[in-house]
Coordinates of C-alpha atoms in Angstrom, one line a residue:
Chain Z
X1 CA 81.7 -79.5 -150.1
X2 CA 80.1 -82.7 -151.0
X3 CA 76.4 -83.2 -151.7
X4 CA 74.2 -84.9 -149.0
X5 CA 73.8 -88.0 -151.2
X6 CA 77.5 -88.5 -151.5
X7 CA 78.0 -88.5 -147.7
X8 CA 75.1 -91.0 -147.4
X9 CA 76.9 -93.4 -149.9
X10 CA 80.1 -93.1 -147.9
X11 CA 78.2 -93.9 -144.7
X12 CA 76.7 -97.0 -146.3
X13 CA 80.1 -98.4 -147.4
X14 CA 81.7 -97.5 -144.0
X15 CA 79.0 -99.5 -142.3
X16 CA 79.7 -102.5 -144.5
X17 CA 83.4 -102.2 -143.7
X18 CA 82.7 -102.8 -140.1
X19 CA 82.0 -106.4 -141.0
X20 CA 79.5 -106.9 -138.2
X21 CA 77.9 -109.9 -139.8
X22 CA 81.0 -112.0 -139.5
X23 CA 81.4 -111.5 -135.7
X24 CA 80.5 -114.2 -133.2
X25 CA 78.3 -115.2 -131.4
X26 CA 76.1 -115.1 -134.4
X27 CA 72.9 -114.8 -132.4
X28 CA 74.1 -111.5 -131.2
X29 CA 75.6 -110.0 -134.3
X30 CA 73.3 -111.2 -137.1
X31 CA 70.4 -109.0 -135.8
X32 CA 72.8 -106.0 -135.7
X33 CA 73.8 -106.6 -139.3
X34 CA 70.2 -107.0 -140.3
X35 CA 69.3 -103.7 -138.6
X36 CA 72.2 -101.7 -140.0
X37 CA 71.8 -102.9 -143.6
X38 CA 68.2 -101.7 -143.7
X39 CA 69.3 -98.4 -145.1
X40 CA 67.2 -95.4 -144.2
X41 CA 68.2 -91.9 -144.9
X42 CA 71.4 -91.9 -142.8
X43 CA 70.5 -88.3 -141.9
X44 CA 72.3 -88.3 -138.6
X45 CA 75.8 -89.2 -139.8
X46 CA 75.3 -87.0 -142.8
X47 CA 74.5 -84.1 -140.6
X48 CA 77.7 -84.7 -138.5
X49 CA 79.8 -85.1 -141.7
X50 CA 78.4 -82.1 -143.5
X51 CA 78.9 -79.9 -140.4
X52 CA 82.6 -81.0 -140.2
X53 CA 82.9 -80.2 -143.9
X54 CA 81.2 -76.8 -143.6
X55 CA 83.7 -75.8 -140.9
X56 CA 86.7 -77.1 -142.8
X57 CA 87.3 -80.0 -140.4
X58 CA 88.7 -83.5 -141.2
X59 CA 85.7 -85.2 -142.8
X60 CA 87.5 -88.6 -143.2
X61 CA 88.5 -88.7 -139.6
X62 CA 84.9 -87.8 -138.6
X63 CA 83.5 -91.0 -140.2
X64 CA 83.9 -93.1 -137.0
X65 CA 81.9 -90.8 -134.7
X66 CA 79.4 -90.3 -137.6
X67 CA 78.8 -94.1 -137.7
X68 CA 78.6 -94.1 -133.9
X69 CA 75.6 -91.7 -134.1
X70 CA 73.9 -93.9 -136.8
X71 CA 74.5 -97.1 -134.8
X72 CA 73.1 -95.4 -131.7
X73 CA 70.0 -94.3 -133.6
X74 CA 69.4 -97.8 -134.8
X75 CA 69.9 -99.2 -131.3
X76 CA 67.1 -97.0 -130.1
X77 CA 64.9 -98.3 -132.9
X78 CA 65.5 -101.9 -131.8
X79 CA 64.4 -101.2 -128.2
X80 CA 61.5 -98.9 -129.2
X81 CA 60.2 -101.6 -131.5
X82 CA 60.0 -104.0 -128.5
X83 CA 58.4 -101.3 -126.3
X84 CA 55.9 -100.3 -129.0
X85 CA 55.3 -103.9 -130.2
X86 CA 56.1 -102.7 -133.8
X87 CA 55.9 -105.4 -136.5
X88 CA 57.5 -103.7 -139.5
X89 CA 60.1 -101.0 -140.1
X90 CA 61.4 -99.8 -143.5
X91 CA 59.1 -102.4 -145.1
X92 CA 60.7 -105.4 -143.4
X93 CA 59.9 -107.2 -140.1
X94 CA 61.5 -105.5 -137.1
X95 CA 64.4 -107.2 -135.4
X96 CA 62.0 -107.8 -132.6
X97 CA 59.6 -109.7 -134.9
X98 CA 62.3 -111.5 -136.9
X99 CA 64.7 -112.6 -134.2
X100 CA 62.6 -112.3 -131.1
X101 CA 62.4 -110.0 -128.1
X102 CA 65.6 -111.2 -126.3
X103 CA 67.7 -110.6 -129.4
X104 CA 66.2 -107.1 -129.9
X105 CA 67.1 -106.2 -126.3
X106 CA 70.6 -107.7 -126.2
X107 CA 71.7 -106.9 -129.7
X108 CA 70.4 -103.4 -129.0
X109 CA 72.6 -103.1 -125.9
X110 CA 75.5 -104.4 -128.0
X111 CA 74.9 -101.8 -130.7
X112 CA 75.2 -99.1 -128.0
X113 CA 78.6 -100.6 -127.1
X114 CA 79.6 -100.6 -130.7
X115 CA 78.4 -97.0 -131.2
X116 CA 80.4 -95.8 -128.2
X117 CA 83.5 -97.5 -129.5
X118 CA 83.1 -95.5 -132.7
X119 CA 82.5 -92.3 -130.7
X120 CA 85.8 -92.7 -128.9
X121 CA 87.8 -92.7 -132.1
X122 CA 88.4 -88.9 -131.8
X123 CA 91.5 -87.0 -130.8
X124 CA 92.4 -86.9 -127.1
X125 CA 91.9 -83.1 -127.0
X126 CA 88.1 -83.5 -127.7
X127 CA 87.4 -86.9 -126.3
X128 CA 85.8 -85.7 -123.1
X129 CA 83.6 -83.1 -124.9
X130 CA 82.5 -85.6 -127.5
X131 CA 81.7 -88.4 -124.9
X132 CA 79.9 -86.0 -122.5
X133 CA 77.8 -84.6 -125.4
X134 CA 77.0 -88.2 -126.5
X135 CA 76.2 -89.3 -122.9
X136 CA 73.8 -86.3 -122.2
X137 CA 72.1 -86.9 -125.5
X138 CA 71.5 -90.6 -124.8
X139 CA 69.8 -89.9 -121.5
X140 CA 67.7 -87.2 -123.1
X141 CA 66.5 -89.7 -125.8
X142 CA 65.5 -92.2 -123.1
X143 CA 63.7 -89.4 -121.1
X144 CA 61.9 -88.5 -124.4
X145 CA 60.8 -92.1 -125.0
X146 CA 59.6 -92.3 -121.3
X147 CA 57.5 -89.2 -121.7
X148 CA 56.1 -90.5 -125.0
X149 CA 54.9 -93.6 -123.2
X150 CA 53.6 -91.6 -120.2
X151 CA 51.6 -89.5 -122.7
X152 CA 49.8 -92.6 -123.9
X153 CA 47.8 -92.8 -120.7
X154 CA 47.2 -89.0 -120.4
X155 CA 44.6 -86.9 -122.1
X156 CA 45.8 -83.5 -120.8
X157 CA 49.2 -83.3 -122.7
X158 CA 49.8 -79.6 -123.7
X159 CA 51.4 -78.7 -127.0
X160 CA 54.4 -77.4 -125.0
X161 CA 54.8 -80.7 -123.2
X162 CA 54.6 -82.4 -126.6
X163 CA 57.2 -80.2 -128.1
X164 CA 59.5 -80.8 -125.1
X165 CA 59.0 -84.6 -125.6
X166 CA 60.0 -84.6 -129.3
X167 CA 62.9 -82.2 -128.5
X168 CA 64.2 -84.9 -126.2
X169 CA 63.2 -88.0 -128.3
X170 CA 64.1 -86.7 -131.8
X171 CA 65.8 -83.3 -131.5
X172 CA 68.5 -84.2 -129.0
X173 CA 70.1 -86.8 -131.3
X174 CA 70.2 -84.5 -134.3
X175 CA 71.4 -81.7 -132.1
X176 CA 74.3 -83.8 -130.8
X177 CA 75.2 -84.8 -134.4
X178 CA 75.6 -81.1 -135.4
X179 CA 77.3 -80.2 -132.0
X180 CA 79.8 -83.0 -132.2
X181 CA 80.5 -82.0 -135.8
X182 CA 81.4 -78.6 -134.5
X183 CA 83.5 -80.0 -131.6
X184 CA 85.5 -82.1 -134.1
X185 CA 86.1 -79.0 -136.3
X186 CA 87.5 -76.9 -133.4
X187 CA 84.4 -74.7 -133.0
X188 CA 84.1 -72.8 -129.8
X189 CA 81.3 -73.5 -127.2
X190 CA 79.1 -70.7 -128.5
X191 CA 79.2 -72.0 -132.1
X192 CA 78.7 -75.6 -130.9
X193 CA 75.6 -74.4 -128.9
X194 CA 74.2 -72.8 -132.1
X195 CA 74.8 -76.0 -134.0
X196 CA 73.0 -78.0 -131.4
X197 CA 70.1 -75.6 -131.6
X198 CA 70.0 -76.1 -135.4
X199 CA 69.8 -79.9 -135.0
X200 CA 67.3 -79.8 -132.2
X201 CA 64.9 -77.5 -134.0
X202 CA 65.4 -79.5 -137.2
X203 CA 64.3 -82.6 -135.3
X204 CA 61.2 -80.8 -133.8
X205 CA 60.2 -79.5 -137.3
X206 CA 60.8 -82.9 -138.7
X207 CA 58.5 -84.6 -136.2
X208 CA 55.7 -82.1 -136.4
X209 CA 55.9 -82.4 -140.2
X210 CA 55.7 -86.2 -139.7
X211 CA 52.6 -85.8 -137.6
X212 CA 51.0 -83.7 -140.4
X213 CA 52.0 -86.1 -143.1
X214 CA 50.5 -89.1 -141.2
X215 CA 47.1 -87.5 -141.5
X216 CA 47.2 -85.1 -144.4
X217 CA 50.1 -86.4 -146.5
X218 CA 50.2 -88.6 -149.6
X219 CA 50.9 -92.3 -148.8
X220 CA 53.2 -92.6 -151.8
X221 CA 55.5 -89.8 -150.7
X222 CA 55.1 -90.6 -147.0
X223 CA 56.0 -94.2 -147.4
X224 CA 53.4 -95.4 -144.9
X225 CA 49.6 -95.7 -145.0
X226 CA 47.9 -92.4 -144.0
X227 CA 45.9 -92.4 -140.8
X228 CA 48.1 -94.7 -138.7
X229 CA 48.5 -92.2 -135.9
X230 CA 44.7 -91.7 -135.7
X231 CA 44.1 -95.4 -135.7
X232 CA 46.6 -95.9 -132.9
X233 CA 45.2 -92.9 -131.0
X234 CA 48.7 -91.5 -130.8
X235 CA 49.3 -88.2 -129.0
X236 CA 50.5 -86.2 -132.0
X237 CA 51.0 -82.4 -132.4
X238 CA 47.5 -82.3 -134.1
X239 CA 45.8 -84.2 -131.3
X240 CA 47.4 -82.4 -128.3
X241 CA 46.7 -79.0 -130.1
X242 CA 43.1 -80.0 -130.6
X243 CA 42.7 -81.2 -127.0
X244 CA 44.0 -77.9 -125.7
X245 CA 41.4 -75.9 -127.7
X246 CA 37.9 -75.1 -126.3
X247 CA 36.2 -77.7 -124.1
X248 CA 33.6 -78.3 -126.7
X249 CA 36.0 -78.9 -129.5
X250 CA 38.2 -81.1 -127.3
X251 CA 35.1 -83.2 -126.5
X252 CA 34.2 -83.7 -130.1
X253 CA 37.8 -84.7 -130.9
X254 CA 38.0 -87.1 -128.0
X255 CA 34.7 -88.7 -129.2
X256 CA 36.0 -89.0 -132.7
X257 CA 39.2 -90.7 -131.4
X258 CA 37.1 -93.2 -129.4
X259 CA 35.3 -94.5 -132.6
X260 CA 36.5 -98.1 -133.4
X261 CA 39.8 -98.0 -135.3
X262 CA 39.2 -97.9 -139.0
X263 CA 38.3 -95.7 -141.9
X264 CA 35.4 -94.1 -140.1
X265 CA 37.6 -92.9 -137.2
X266 CA 40.3 -91.7 -139.6
X267 CA 37.8 -89.7 -141.7
X268 CA 36.0 -88.3 -138.7
X269 CA 39.1 -87.1 -136.8
X270 CA 40.6 -85.7 -140.0
X271 CA 37.5 -83.7 -140.6
X272 CA 37.6 -82.4 -137.0
X273 CA 41.2 -81.4 -137.4
X274 CA 40.3 -79.5 -140.6
X275 CA 37.4 -77.8 -139.0
X276 CA 39.7 -76.6 -136.3
X277 CA 42.2 -75.5 -138.9
X278 CA 44.8 -77.7 -137.2
X279 CA 46.2 -78.7 -140.6
X280 CA 47.3 -75.1 -141.1
X281 CA 48.5 -74.4 -137.6
X282 CA 50.5 -77.7 -137.6
X283 CA 52.3 -76.6 -140.8
X284 CA 52.9 -73.2 -139.4
X285 CA 54.4 -74.7 -136.2
X286 CA 56.7 -76.9 -138.3
X287 CA 57.8 -73.8 -140.3
X288 CA 58.5 -71.8 -137.2
X289 CA 60.8 -74.5 -135.8
X290 CA 62.4 -74.8 -139.2
X291 CA 63.0 -71.0 -139.2
X292 CA 64.5 -71.3 -135.7
X293 CA 66.9 -73.9 -137.0
X294 CA 67.9 -71.8 -139.9
X295 CA 68.5 -68.8 -137.7
X296 CA 70.7 -70.8 -135.4
X297 CA 72.7 -72.1 -138.4
X298 CA 73.2 -68.5 -139.6
X299 CA 74.3 -67.5 -136.1
X300 CA 77.2 -69.8 -136.3
X301 CA 78.8 -67.2 -138.6
X302 CA 79.2 -69.6 -141.5
X303 CA 79.3 -67.7 -144.8
X304 CA 76.2 -68.0 -146.9
X305 CA 77.6 -70.5 -149.4
X306 CA 78.4 -72.9 -146.6
X307 CA 74.9 -72.8 -145.3
X308 CA 73.5 -74.6 -148.3
X309 CA 73.6 -78.1 -146.9
X310 CA 72.0 -76.9 -143.6
X311 CA 69.1 -75.4 -145.7
X312 CA 68.8 -78.5 -147.9
X313 CA 68.4 -80.7 -144.9
X314 CA 65.7 -78.5 -143.5
X315 CA 63.8 -78.5 -146.8
X316 CA 64.2 -82.3 -147.1
X317 CA 63.2 -83.2 -143.6
X318 CA 60.6 -80.6 -142.8
X319 CA 59.3 -79.7 -146.2
X320 CA 58.4 -83.2 -147.4
X321 CA 55.0 -82.2 -148.7
X322 CA 56.5 -80.5 -151.7
Chain O
X1 CA 93.5 -100.0 -95.8
X2 CA 89.8 -100.2 -95.1
X3 CA 87.9 -103.4 -94.6
X4 CA 85.6 -104.6 -97.3
X5 CA 82.5 -103.9 -95.3
X6 CA 83.5 -100.3 -94.9
X7 CA 83.8 -99.7 -98.6
X8 CA 80.4 -101.3 -99.1
X9 CA 78.9 -98.9 -96.6
X10 CA 80.4 -95.9 -98.4
X11 CA 79.1 -97.2 -101.7
X12 CA 75.6 -97.4 -100.3
X13 CA 75.7 -93.8 -99.1
X14 CA 77.2 -92.6 -102.4
X15 CA 74.4 -94.3 -104.3
X16 CA 71.8 -92.5 -102.1
X17 CA 73.6 -89.2 -102.7
X18 CA 72.9 -89.5 -106.4
X19 CA 69.3 -88.7 -105.6
X20 CA 68.0 -90.7 -108.5
X21 CA 64.5 -91.1 -107.1
X22 CA 63.8 -87.4 -107.3
X23 CA 64.6 -87.1 -111.1
X24 CA 61.8 -86.8 -113.7
X25 CA 60.2 -88.4 -115.6
X26 CA 59.2 -90.5 -112.7
X27 CA 58.3 -93.5 -114.8
X28 CA 61.9 -93.6 -115.9
X29 CA 63.8 -93.0 -112.7
X30 CA 61.6 -94.7 -110.0
X31 CA 62.5 -98.2 -111.3
X32 CA 66.2 -97.2 -111.3
X33 CA 66.0 -96.1 -107.7
X34 CA 64.1 -99.3 -106.8
X35 CA 66.8 -101.4 -108.5
X36 CA 69.8 -99.6 -106.9
X37 CA 68.3 -99.5 -103.4
X38 CA 68.0 -103.3 -103.4
X39 CA 71.4 -103.6 -101.9
X40 CA 73.4 -106.7 -102.7
X41 CA 77.0 -107.2 -101.9
X42 CA 78.3 -104.3 -103.9
X43 CA 81.3 -106.5 -104.7
X44 CA 82.2 -104.7 -108.0
X45 CA 82.6 -101.2 -106.6
X46 CA 84.3 -102.6 -103.5
X47 CA 86.8 -104.5 -105.7
X48 CA 87.6 -101.3 -107.6
X49 CA 88.0 -99.2 -104.5
X50 CA 90.1 -101.8 -102.6
X51 CA 92.4 -102.1 -105.7
X52 CA 92.9 -98.3 -105.7
X53 CA 93.6 -98.4 -101.9
X54 CA 96.0 -101.3 -102.2
X55 CA 98.1 -99.3 -104.8
X56 CA 98.0 -96.1 -102.8
X57 CA 95.6 -94.3 -105.3
X58 CA 93.0 -91.7 -104.4
X59 CA 90.1 -93.8 -103.1
X60 CA 87.7 -90.9 -102.7
X61 CA 88.2 -89.8 -106.3
X62 CA 87.6 -93.4 -107.4
X63 CA 84.1 -93.5 -105.9
X64 CA 82.5 -92.1 -109.1
X65 CA 83.8 -94.9 -111.5
X66 CA 83.2 -97.4 -108.7
X67 CA 79.5 -96.4 -108.7
X68 CA 79.6 -96.6 -112.5
X69 CA 80.5 -100.3 -112.3
X70 CA 77.8 -101.0 -109.8
X71 CA 75.1 -99.1 -111.9
X72 CA 76.3 -101.0 -115.0
X73 CA 76.0 -104.3 -113.1
X74 CA 72.4 -103.5 -112.1
X75 CA 71.5 -102.4 -115.6
X76 CA 72.5 -105.9 -116.9
X77 CA 70.3 -107.4 -114.2
X78 CA 67.3 -105.4 -115.4
X79 CA 67.7 -106.6 -119.0
X80 CA 68.6 -110.1 -118.0
X81 CA 65.5 -110.4 -115.9
X82 CA 63.3 -109.5 -118.9
X83 CA 65.2 -112.0 -121.1
X84 CA 65.1 -114.8 -118.5
X85 CA 61.5 -113.9 -117.5
X86 CA 62.7 -113.7 -113.8
X87 CA 60.1 -112.9 -111.2
X88 CA 62.2 -112.2 -108.1
X89 CA 65.6 -110.9 -107.3
X90 CA 67.0 -110.3 -103.8
X91 CA 63.7 -111.4 -102.4
X92 CA 61.7 -108.7 -104.1
X93 CA 59.8 -108.6 -107.4
X94 CA 62.2 -107.8 -110.3
X95 CA 61.9 -104.4 -112.0
X96 CA 60.4 -106.3 -114.9
X97 CA 57.6 -107.7 -112.8
X98 CA 57.0 -104.6 -110.7
X99 CA 57.1 -101.9 -113.3
X100 CA 56.6 -103.9 -116.5
X101 CA 58.8 -104.9 -119.4
X102 CA 59.0 -101.5 -121.1
X103 CA 60.2 -99.8 -117.9
X104 CA 62.9 -102.6 -117.4
X105 CA 64.2 -102.0 -120.9
X106 CA 64.2 -98.2 -120.9
X107 CA 65.2 -97.7 -117.3
X108 CA 68.0 -100.2 -118.0
X109 CA 69.2 -98.2 -121.0
X110 CA 69.1 -95.1 -118.8
X111 CA 71.2 -96.8 -116.1
X112 CA 73.8 -97.5 -118.7
X113 CA 73.9 -93.8 -119.5
X114 CA 74.2 -92.9 -115.8
X115 CA 76.9 -95.5 -115.3
X116 CA 79.0 -94.0 -118.1
X117 CA 78.5 -90.5 -116.8
X118 CA 80.1 -91.8 -113.5
X119 CA 82.9 -93.6 -115.5
X120 CA 83.9 -90.3 -117.2
X121 CA 84.6 -88.6 -113.8
X122 CA 88.3 -89.6 -114.0
X123 CA 91.3 -87.4 -114.8
X124 CA 91.9 -86.6 -118.5
X125 CA 95.1 -88.5 -118.5
X126 CA 93.3 -91.9 -118.0
X127 CA 89.9 -91.1 -119.5
X128 CA 90.6 -93.0 -122.7
X129 CA 92.0 -96.1 -121.0
X130 CA 89.1 -96.2 -118.5
X131 CA 86.4 -95.7 -121.2
X132 CA 88.0 -98.3 -123.6
X133 CA 88.3 -100.8 -120.8
X134 CA 84.6 -100.2 -119.8
X135 CA 83.5 -100.4 -123.5
X136 CA 85.3 -103.7 -124.2
X137 CA 83.9 -105.1 -121.0
X138 CA 80.4 -104.1 -121.8
X139 CA 80.4 -105.9 -125.2
X140 CA 82.0 -109.0 -123.6
X141 CA 79.2 -109.1 -121.0
X142 CA 76.6 -109.0 -123.8
X143 CA 78.5 -111.7 -125.8
X144 CA 78.5 -113.9 -122.6
X145 CA 74.7 -113.4 -122.2
X146 CA 74.2 -114.3 -125.8
X147 CA 76.2 -117.5 -125.5
X148 CA 74.3 -118.3 -122.3
X149 CA 71.0 -118.1 -124.2
X150 CA 72.5 -120.0 -127.2
X151 CA 73.5 -122.8 -124.8
X152 CA 69.9 -123.3 -123.7
X153 CA 69.1 -125.0 -127.0
X154 CA 72.3 -127.0 -127.2
X155 CA 73.2 -130.3 -125.6
X156 CA 76.8 -130.5 -126.7
X157 CA 78.3 -127.5 -124.7
X158 CA 81.8 -128.4 -123.5
X159 CA 83.2 -127.4 -120.1
X160 CA 85.6 -125.1 -122.0
X161 CA 82.9 -123.4 -123.8
X162 CA 81.0 -123.0 -120.5
X163 CA 84.0 -121.5 -118.8
X164 CA 84.5 -119.1 -121.7
X165 CA 80.9 -118.0 -121.4
X166 CA 81.1 -117.3 -117.7
X167 CA 84.4 -115.6 -118.2
X168 CA 82.6 -113.2 -120.5
X169 CA 79.3 -112.9 -118.6
X170 CA 80.6 -112.7 -115.0
X171 CA 84.4 -112.5 -115.1
X172 CA 84.8 -109.6 -117.5
X173 CA 83.0 -107.1 -115.3
X174 CA 85.0 -108.1 -112.2
X175 CA 88.2 -108.1 -114.3
X176 CA 87.4 -104.5 -115.5
X177 CA 86.7 -103.4 -111.9
X178 CA 90.2 -104.5 -110.8
X179 CA 91.8 -103.2 -114.0
X180 CA 90.2 -99.8 -113.8
X181 CA 91.3 -99.6 -110.1
X182 CA 94.8 -100.2 -111.4
X183 CA 94.5 -97.6 -114.2
X184 CA 93.3 -95.0 -111.7
X185 CA 96.3 -95.7 -109.4
X186 CA 98.8 -95.2 -112.1
X187 CA 99.7 -98.9 -112.6
X188 CA 101.4 -99.9 -115.8
X189 CA 99.8 -102.1 -118.5
X190 CA 101.4 -105.3 -117.2
X191 CA 100.1 -104.8 -113.7
X192 CA 96.7 -103.8 -115.0
X193 CA 96.6 -107.0 -117.1
X194 CA 97.3 -109.0 -113.9
X195 CA 94.6 -107.2 -112.0
X196 CA 92.2 -108.0 -114.8
X197 CA 93.3 -111.6 -114.6
X198 CA 92.6 -111.6 -110.9
X199 CA 89.1 -110.3 -111.4
X200 CA 88.2 -112.6 -114.3
X201 CA 89.3 -115.7 -112.5
X202 CA 87.5 -114.5 -109.3
X203 CA 84.4 -114.3 -111.4
X204 CA 84.8 -117.8 -112.9
X205 CA 85.5 -119.3 -109.5
X206 CA 82.5 -117.5 -108.1
X207 CA 80.2 -118.8 -110.9
X208 CA 81.4 -122.4 -110.6
X209 CA 81.0 -122.2 -106.9
X210 CA 77.5 -120.8 -107.4
X211 CA 76.6 -123.8 -109.7
X212 CA 77.9 -126.2 -106.9
X213 CA 75.9 -124.4 -104.2
X214 CA 72.7 -124.5 -106.3
X215 CA 72.8 -128.3 -106.1
X216 CA 74.9 -129.2 -103.1
X217 CA 74.7 -126.1 -100.9
X218 CA 72.6 -125.3 -97.9
X219 CA 69.5 -123.1 -98.8
X220 CA 70.0 -120.9 -95.7
X221 CA 73.6 -120.0 -96.6
X222 CA 72.9 -119.9 -100.4
X223 CA 69.8 -117.6 -100.0
X224 CA 67.9 -119.5 -102.7
X225 CA 66.1 -122.8 -102.7
X226 CA 68.4 -125.7 -103.7
X227 CA 67.9 -127.4 -107.0
X228 CA 66.7 -124.4 -109.0
X229 CA 69.3 -125.0 -111.8
X230 CA 68.2 -128.6 -112.2
X231 CA 64.5 -127.7 -112.2
X232 CA 65.2 -125.1 -114.9
X233 CA 67.5 -127.6 -116.8
X234 CA 70.2 -125.0 -116.8
X235 CA 73.5 -125.6 -118.5
X236 CA 75.7 -125.4 -115.4
X237 CA 79.3 -126.5 -114.9
X238 CA 78.0 -129.7 -113.3
X239 CA 75.7 -130.5 -116.3
X240 CA 78.1 -129.7 -119.1
X241 CA 80.8 -131.7 -117.3
X242 CA 78.5 -134.7 -116.9
X243 CA 77.4 -134.4 -120.6
X244 CA 81.0 -134.5 -121.7
X245 CA 81.7 -137.8 -119.8
X246 CA 81.1 -141.2 -121.3
X247 CA 78.1 -141.7 -123.7
X248 CA 76.4 -143.9 -121.2
X249 CA 76.7 -141.5 -118.3
X250 CA 75.6 -138.6 -120.5
X251 CA 72.6 -140.5 -121.5
X252 CA 71.6 -141.2 -117.9
X253 CA 72.1 -137.6 -117.0
X254 CA 70.0 -136.4 -120.0
X255 CA 67.2 -138.8 -119.0
X256 CA 67.3 -137.6 -115.4
X257 CA 67.1 -134.0 -116.6
X258 CA 64.0 -134.8 -118.8
X259 CA 62.0 -136.0 -115.8
X260 CA 59.2 -133.6 -114.9
X261 CA 60.5 -130.6 -112.9
X262 CA 60.2 -131.2 -109.2
X263 CA 61.7 -133.1 -106.3
X264 CA 62.1 -136.3 -108.2
X265 CA 64.2 -134.7 -110.9
X266 CA 66.3 -132.8 -108.4
X267 CA 67.0 -135.9 -106.4
X268 CA 67.7 -138.1 -109.4
X269 CA 70.1 -135.7 -111.1
X270 CA 71.9 -134.9 -107.9
X271 CA 72.5 -138.6 -107.3
X272 CA 73.8 -138.9 -110.9
X273 CA 76.2 -136.0 -110.3
X274 CA 77.4 -137.6 -107.1
X275 CA 77.9 -141.0 -108.7
X276 CA 80.0 -139.3 -111.4
X277 CA 81.9 -137.5 -108.6
X278 CA 81.0 -134.2 -110.2
X279 CA 80.5 -132.5 -106.8
X280 CA 84.2 -133.0 -106.1
X281 CA 85.4 -132.1 -109.6
X282 CA 83.3 -129.0 -109.5
X283 CA 84.8 -127.8 -106.2
X284 CA 88.2 -128.6 -107.6
X285 CA 87.6 -126.5 -110.7
X286 CA 86.4 -123.6 -108.5
X287 CA 89.6 -123.9 -106.4
X288 CA 91.8 -124.0 -109.4
X289 CA 90.3 -120.7 -110.8
X290 CA 90.6 -119.2 -107.3
X291 CA 94.3 -120.2 -107.2
X292 CA 94.8 -118.6 -110.7
X293 CA 93.2 -115.4 -109.3
X294 CA 95.5 -115.4 -106.3
X295 CA 98.6 -116.0 -108.4
X296 CA 97.7 -113.1 -110.7
X297 CA 97.2 -110.8 -107.7
X298 CA 100.6 -111.8 -106.3
X299 CA 102.1 -111.2 -109.8
X300 CA 101.1 -107.5 -109.5
X301 CA 104.1 -107.2 -107.1
X302 CA 101.9 -105.9 -104.2
X303 CA 103.6 -106.7 -100.8
X304 CA 102.0 -109.5 -98.9
X305 CA 100.1 -107.3 -96.4
X306 CA 98.4 -105.5 -99.2
X307 CA 97.1 -108.7 -100.7
X308 CA 94.8 -109.4 -97.8
X309 CA 91.7 -107.9 -99.3
X310 CA 92.2 -109.7 -102.6
X311 CA 92.4 -113.0 -100.6
X312 CA 89.4 -112.1 -98.5
X313 CA 87.3 -111.5 -101.6
X314 CA 88.3 -114.8 -103.0
X315 CA 87.4 -116.6 -99.8
X316 CA 84.1 -114.8 -99.6
X317 CA 83.0 -115.3 -103.2
X318 CA 84.4 -118.7 -104.0
X319 CA 84.5 -120.4 -100.7
X320 CA 81.0 -119.8 -99.6
X321 CA 80.4 -123.4 -98.4
X322 CA 82.4 -122.9 -95.3

């Protein structure tokens, strides 16, 4: 089996080989090339490829659907950046800021079309299962994003609702990557369901860890300034957990969050989180989803030595403080 | 064979039966229900169903993919309305104006997912052909919309470029409806290509006729105020034809179009079009694409009595002045 970094390198070169930048009309395809060349961890195609590899499937043939998942992921970023009015991503202007809103919408739509074209490059025998898995996943991602936006105007979001939202918005795509890897390798429905469970819980653990890092992490490791979530009053795992504690504690947290955005708000809210021991319970929650993911991976029946990459991905994505 | 209006009624009730309005999250599905209940002519699913009927296919089983094409069409309207900043559609506020831009983007994405779910409800034997036809069509529609937006900032668009743009933006979807109708009825590739040609040319004829009606039509029949295209300085078939005439005539037209938006501009430009006999050449162009469509329909080998609905649709869509 290959190492994670080797798959990522292969994904990069397969993306370049698509030659998207030379397609016309340029106004449509230049933003797509810009988005896809930005790099990133390529976790989603890597997860699909390593799953195929672990089950002895045809890794080379799986590159097309693996790229499809990566292109889909980047499509969601284009649209999310418009909806969230985001200016930068991966240290560059977003497509939305660089090419304008219309380009971000329409090039995003086109990326979805390109993604599905890649997804269809699978044998006839599994085409329907692959496309149905992809389709269900896509709608779940949109439902997750809709809930995320609904939460912005609500102050009574429970931790369970929050976890359900990130399961849809982040977990579903990772779940589908592992599941489709299984489908392509001839795994039965039960094993595919376990693979999906691995990916979903990996995604949940990853997002909760991300919430923790945004407040308690180190900006060098995290790659973003610390305190962004607090400054944007985002409904994170920390915040919704705090708001579902005692009325008194919730009130203090709400007041802290209503301070003007800036250092004072970040410091105050961080101190409240610490006083409520939310930093620990947040890490604990991430660990418990990480453990669920590992349990699901083991339940696929893969021999121990073939679980290494599944473990590595968990450590890398949900243990980023180390 | 059923009449066109009967198919349209069945499409309406099949849309209601999807029960989209009761799905959650409400912020995601309410705009979709609003968009789909707006009615419209339902031409696209009707074209698919009548094609299946004409070739003796299973009309009932074709309802799911027919709905898929209608939902796809409405998805493009949601995103187009954001890109074009359109306030009203079918005499109601657009989704963009009623629910906001984020809802129009995300509910649009979700509609595409719902559309594809419908498209997949076809027998295994034709799944790949149907999905590949749908996929290619979707990317063509986006390319057409991109060209349409590119044309806004260009003054040297040729009539050929214009026709290519509307072939992609409007013709491709109608072409795919007829083609998929053929695929579902067991038609061979040659017949399917002719059906596609019928739909594409129907779409081109329809759009050129629409350009004519916007300037020379009757607002009661047209359903919109006359002169909208001139007031928005849109690159229509009339305008690009005029701009590719003699330098002197093009200059006069350009000056007319640079008058302040309002009655004076509409009157002046209309008079220039008339002086250049563009009203006649525009009608002639629409007729020639209509004739191409009919020729393609006949080339499918359908007996004369089964061509009636294909003729009726051409008359209805590209002969709306009568």
